[in-house]
mmCIF file of C-alpha atoms in Angstrom:
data_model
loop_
_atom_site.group_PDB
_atom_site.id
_atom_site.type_symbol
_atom_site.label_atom_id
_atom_site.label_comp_id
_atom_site.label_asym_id
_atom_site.label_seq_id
_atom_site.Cartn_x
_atom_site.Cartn_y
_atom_site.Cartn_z
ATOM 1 C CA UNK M 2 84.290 114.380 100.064
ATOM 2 C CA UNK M 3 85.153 114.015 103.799
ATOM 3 C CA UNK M 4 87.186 116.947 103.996
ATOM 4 C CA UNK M 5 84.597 119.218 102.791
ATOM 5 C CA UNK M 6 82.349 117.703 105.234
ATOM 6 C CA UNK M 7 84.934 118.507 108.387
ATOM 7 C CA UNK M 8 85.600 122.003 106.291
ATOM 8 C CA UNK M 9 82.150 122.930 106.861
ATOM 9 C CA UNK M 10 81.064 121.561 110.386
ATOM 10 C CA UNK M 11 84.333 123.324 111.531
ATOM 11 C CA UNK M 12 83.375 126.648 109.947
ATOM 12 C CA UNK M 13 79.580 126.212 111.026
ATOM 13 C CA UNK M 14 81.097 125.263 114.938
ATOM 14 C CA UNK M 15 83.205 128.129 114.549
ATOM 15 C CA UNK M 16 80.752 130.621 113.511
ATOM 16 C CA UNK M 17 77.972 129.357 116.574
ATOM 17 C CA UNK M 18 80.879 129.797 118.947
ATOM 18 C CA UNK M 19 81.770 133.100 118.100
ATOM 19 C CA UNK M 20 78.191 134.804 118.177
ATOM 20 C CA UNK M 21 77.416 133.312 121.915
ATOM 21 C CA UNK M 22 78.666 135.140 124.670
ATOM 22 C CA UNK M 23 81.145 133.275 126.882
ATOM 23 C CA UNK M 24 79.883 131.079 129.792
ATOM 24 C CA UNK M 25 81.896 131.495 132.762
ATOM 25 C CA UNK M 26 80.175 128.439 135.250
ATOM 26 C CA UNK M 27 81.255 125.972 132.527
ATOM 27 C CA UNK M 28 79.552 122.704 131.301
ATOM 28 C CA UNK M 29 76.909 121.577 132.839
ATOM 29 C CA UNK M 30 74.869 117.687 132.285
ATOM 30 C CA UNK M 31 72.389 119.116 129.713
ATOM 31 C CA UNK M 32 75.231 120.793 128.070
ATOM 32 C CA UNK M 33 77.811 117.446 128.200
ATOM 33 C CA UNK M 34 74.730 115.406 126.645
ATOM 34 C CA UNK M 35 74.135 117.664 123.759
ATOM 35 C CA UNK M 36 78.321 117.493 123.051
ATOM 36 C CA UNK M 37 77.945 113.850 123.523
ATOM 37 C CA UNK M 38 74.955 113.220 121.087
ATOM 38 C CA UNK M 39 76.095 115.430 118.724
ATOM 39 C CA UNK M 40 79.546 113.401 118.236
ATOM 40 C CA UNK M 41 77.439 110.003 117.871
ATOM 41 C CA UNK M 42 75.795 111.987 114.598
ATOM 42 C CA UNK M 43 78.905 113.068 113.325
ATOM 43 C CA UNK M 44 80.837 109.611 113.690
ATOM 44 C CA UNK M 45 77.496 108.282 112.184
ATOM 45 C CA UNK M 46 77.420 110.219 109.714
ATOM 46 C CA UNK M 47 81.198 109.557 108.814
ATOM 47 C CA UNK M 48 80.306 105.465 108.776
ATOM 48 C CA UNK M 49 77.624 105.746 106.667
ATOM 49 C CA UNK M 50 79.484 108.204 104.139
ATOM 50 C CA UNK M 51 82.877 105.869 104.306
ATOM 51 C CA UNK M 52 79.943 102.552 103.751
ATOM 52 C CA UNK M 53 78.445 104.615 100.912
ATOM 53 C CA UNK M 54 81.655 105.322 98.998
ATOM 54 C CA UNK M 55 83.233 101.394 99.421
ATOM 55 C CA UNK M 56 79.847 100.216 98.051
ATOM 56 C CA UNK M 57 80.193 102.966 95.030
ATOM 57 C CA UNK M 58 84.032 101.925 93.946
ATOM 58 C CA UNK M 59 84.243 100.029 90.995
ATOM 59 C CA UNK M 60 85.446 97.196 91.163
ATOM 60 C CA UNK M 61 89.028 96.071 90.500
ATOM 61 C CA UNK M 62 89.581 94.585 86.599
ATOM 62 C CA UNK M 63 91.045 91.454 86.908
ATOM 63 C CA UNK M 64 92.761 90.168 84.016
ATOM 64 C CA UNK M 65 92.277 86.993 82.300
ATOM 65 C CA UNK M 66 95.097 84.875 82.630
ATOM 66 C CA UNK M 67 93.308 81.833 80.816
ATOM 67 C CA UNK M 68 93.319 83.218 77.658
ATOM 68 C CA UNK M 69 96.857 83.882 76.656
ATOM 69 C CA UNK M 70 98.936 80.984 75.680
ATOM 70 C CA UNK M 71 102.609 81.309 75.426
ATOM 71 C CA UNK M 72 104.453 80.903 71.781
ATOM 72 C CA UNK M 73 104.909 77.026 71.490
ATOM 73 C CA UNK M 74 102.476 75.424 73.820
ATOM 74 C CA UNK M 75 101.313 72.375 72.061
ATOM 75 C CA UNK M 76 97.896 72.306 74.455
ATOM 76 C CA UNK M 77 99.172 69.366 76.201
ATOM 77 C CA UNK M 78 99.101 69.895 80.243
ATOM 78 C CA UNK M 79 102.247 69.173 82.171
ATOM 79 C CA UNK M 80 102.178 66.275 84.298
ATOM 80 C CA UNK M 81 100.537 67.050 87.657
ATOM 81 C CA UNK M 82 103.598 66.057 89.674
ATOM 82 C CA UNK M 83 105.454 68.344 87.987
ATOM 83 C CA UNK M 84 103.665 71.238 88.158
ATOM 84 C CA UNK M 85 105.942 73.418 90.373
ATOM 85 C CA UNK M 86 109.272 72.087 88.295
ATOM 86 C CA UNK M 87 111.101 74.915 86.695
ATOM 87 C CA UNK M 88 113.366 73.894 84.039
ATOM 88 C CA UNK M 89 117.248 74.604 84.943
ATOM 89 C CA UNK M 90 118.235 75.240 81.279
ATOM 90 C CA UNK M 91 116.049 78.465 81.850
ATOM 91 C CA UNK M 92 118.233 79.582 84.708
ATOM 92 C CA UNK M 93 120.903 81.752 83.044
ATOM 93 C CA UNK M 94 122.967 84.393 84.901
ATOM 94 C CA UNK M 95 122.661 88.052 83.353
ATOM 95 C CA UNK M 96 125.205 90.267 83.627
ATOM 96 C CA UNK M 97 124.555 93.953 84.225
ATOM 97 C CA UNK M 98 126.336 97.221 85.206
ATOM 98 C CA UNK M 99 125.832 96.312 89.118
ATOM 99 C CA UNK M 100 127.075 92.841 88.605
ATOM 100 C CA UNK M 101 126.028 89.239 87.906
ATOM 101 C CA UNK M 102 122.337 88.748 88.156
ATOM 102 C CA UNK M 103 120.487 85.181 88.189
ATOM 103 C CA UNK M 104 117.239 84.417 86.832
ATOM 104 C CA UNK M 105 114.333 82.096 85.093
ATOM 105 C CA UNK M 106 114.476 83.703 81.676
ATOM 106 C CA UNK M 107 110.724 84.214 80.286
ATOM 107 C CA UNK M 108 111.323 83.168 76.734
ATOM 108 C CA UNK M 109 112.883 80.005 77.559
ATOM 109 C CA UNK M 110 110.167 79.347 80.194
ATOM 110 C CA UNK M 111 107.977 79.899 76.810
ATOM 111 C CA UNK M 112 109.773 77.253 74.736
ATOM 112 C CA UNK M 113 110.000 74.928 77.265
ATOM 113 C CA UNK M 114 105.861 74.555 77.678
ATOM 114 C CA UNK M 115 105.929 76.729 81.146
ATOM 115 C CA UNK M 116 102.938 78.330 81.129
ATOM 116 C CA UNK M 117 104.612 82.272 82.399
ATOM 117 C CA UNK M 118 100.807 83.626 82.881
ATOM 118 C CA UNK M 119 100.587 80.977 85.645
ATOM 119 C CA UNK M 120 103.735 82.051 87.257
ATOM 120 C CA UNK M 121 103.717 84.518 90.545
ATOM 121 C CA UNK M 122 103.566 88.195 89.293
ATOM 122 C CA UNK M 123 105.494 89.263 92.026
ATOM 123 C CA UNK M 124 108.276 87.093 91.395
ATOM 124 C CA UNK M 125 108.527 89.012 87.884
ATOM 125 C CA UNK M 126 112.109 90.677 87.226
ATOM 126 C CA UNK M 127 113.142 93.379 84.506
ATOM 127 C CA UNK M 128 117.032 93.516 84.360
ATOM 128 C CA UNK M 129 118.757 96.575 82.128
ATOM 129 C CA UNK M 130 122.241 95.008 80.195
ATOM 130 C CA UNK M 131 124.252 96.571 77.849
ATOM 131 C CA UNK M 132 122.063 94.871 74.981
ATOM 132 C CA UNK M 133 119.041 95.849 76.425
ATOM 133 C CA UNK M 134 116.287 94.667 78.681
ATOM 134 C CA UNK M 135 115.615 91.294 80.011
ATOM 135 C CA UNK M 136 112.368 89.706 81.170
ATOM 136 C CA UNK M 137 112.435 86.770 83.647
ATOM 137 C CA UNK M 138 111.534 85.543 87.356
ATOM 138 C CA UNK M 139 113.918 86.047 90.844
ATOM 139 C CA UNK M 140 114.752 82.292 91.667
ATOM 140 C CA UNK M 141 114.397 83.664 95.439
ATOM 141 C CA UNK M 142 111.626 84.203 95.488
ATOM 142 C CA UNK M 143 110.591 81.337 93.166
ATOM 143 C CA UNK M 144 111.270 79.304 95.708
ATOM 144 C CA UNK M 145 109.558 80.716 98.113
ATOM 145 C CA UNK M 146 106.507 80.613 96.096
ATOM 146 C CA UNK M 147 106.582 76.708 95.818
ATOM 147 C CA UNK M 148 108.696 76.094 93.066
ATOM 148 C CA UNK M 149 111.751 74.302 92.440
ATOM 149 C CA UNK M 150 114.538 73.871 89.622
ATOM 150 C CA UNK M 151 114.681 70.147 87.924
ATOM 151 C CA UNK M 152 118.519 70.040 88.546
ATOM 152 C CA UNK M 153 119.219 68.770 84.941
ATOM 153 C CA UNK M 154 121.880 71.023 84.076
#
């Protein structure tokens, strides 16, 4: 939408310019004002178009976290205390073509009453082995989210 709106006030500019005759004595204050008024419209213009299109977006779907319950889960909270405790059985090291990889595995989380919906999305990690894909979380950066292994291994 905003290109086509330069697109045209360029070609309109360009086709006003064209059909006046050239001024050799330059600008003069009337002339400066009308340049100077005129860009005030345009970047007017522009803030009330950019306004108009925020306010028109839909907004983002958020998905419901609350709802899904992982395979297991009895219904019974954790203890508050230990609500950042992973557990270190889950911890397994994967090995792939590019080496030995480390992670929480998801399924284990599952078993183990660790709510995975809960769990930092960006911390999510897809490894590729020879028997197939694996689904789990980057202890990194599990840690720098605020959680921490039990050490019971």
């Amino acid at each position: 939408m905003f290109k086509s709106l330069i697109a045209g006030v360029a070609a309109v500019s360009l086709t006003f310019a064209t059909a006046m005759p050239a001024q050799a004595n330059g600008f003069d204050r009337e002339d400066a004002g009308k340049l100077i008024i005129g860009l005030a419209a345009i970047a007017a213009l522009n803030a009330a178009l950019e306004n108009r299109d925020r306010n028109d977006r839909e907004p983002a779907q958020v998905e419901d976290r609350t709802q899904r319950h992982p395979q297991g889960w009895t219904g019974r909270p954790r203890p508050a205390g230990n609500r950042n405790v992973l557990p270190s059985e889950c911890l397994g090291q994967i090995d792939t073509r590019y080496g030995d990889h480390r992670m929480y595995m998801s399924r284990c989380l599952e078993r183990h009453q660790v709510w995975v919906a809960q769990l930092p999305r960006r911390c999510e990690v897809r490894l590729f082995t020879n028997d197939g894909p694996r689904n789990g979380f980057d202890p990194a950066c599990m840690r720098q989210e605020g959680y921490r292994s039990d050490r019971r291994r």
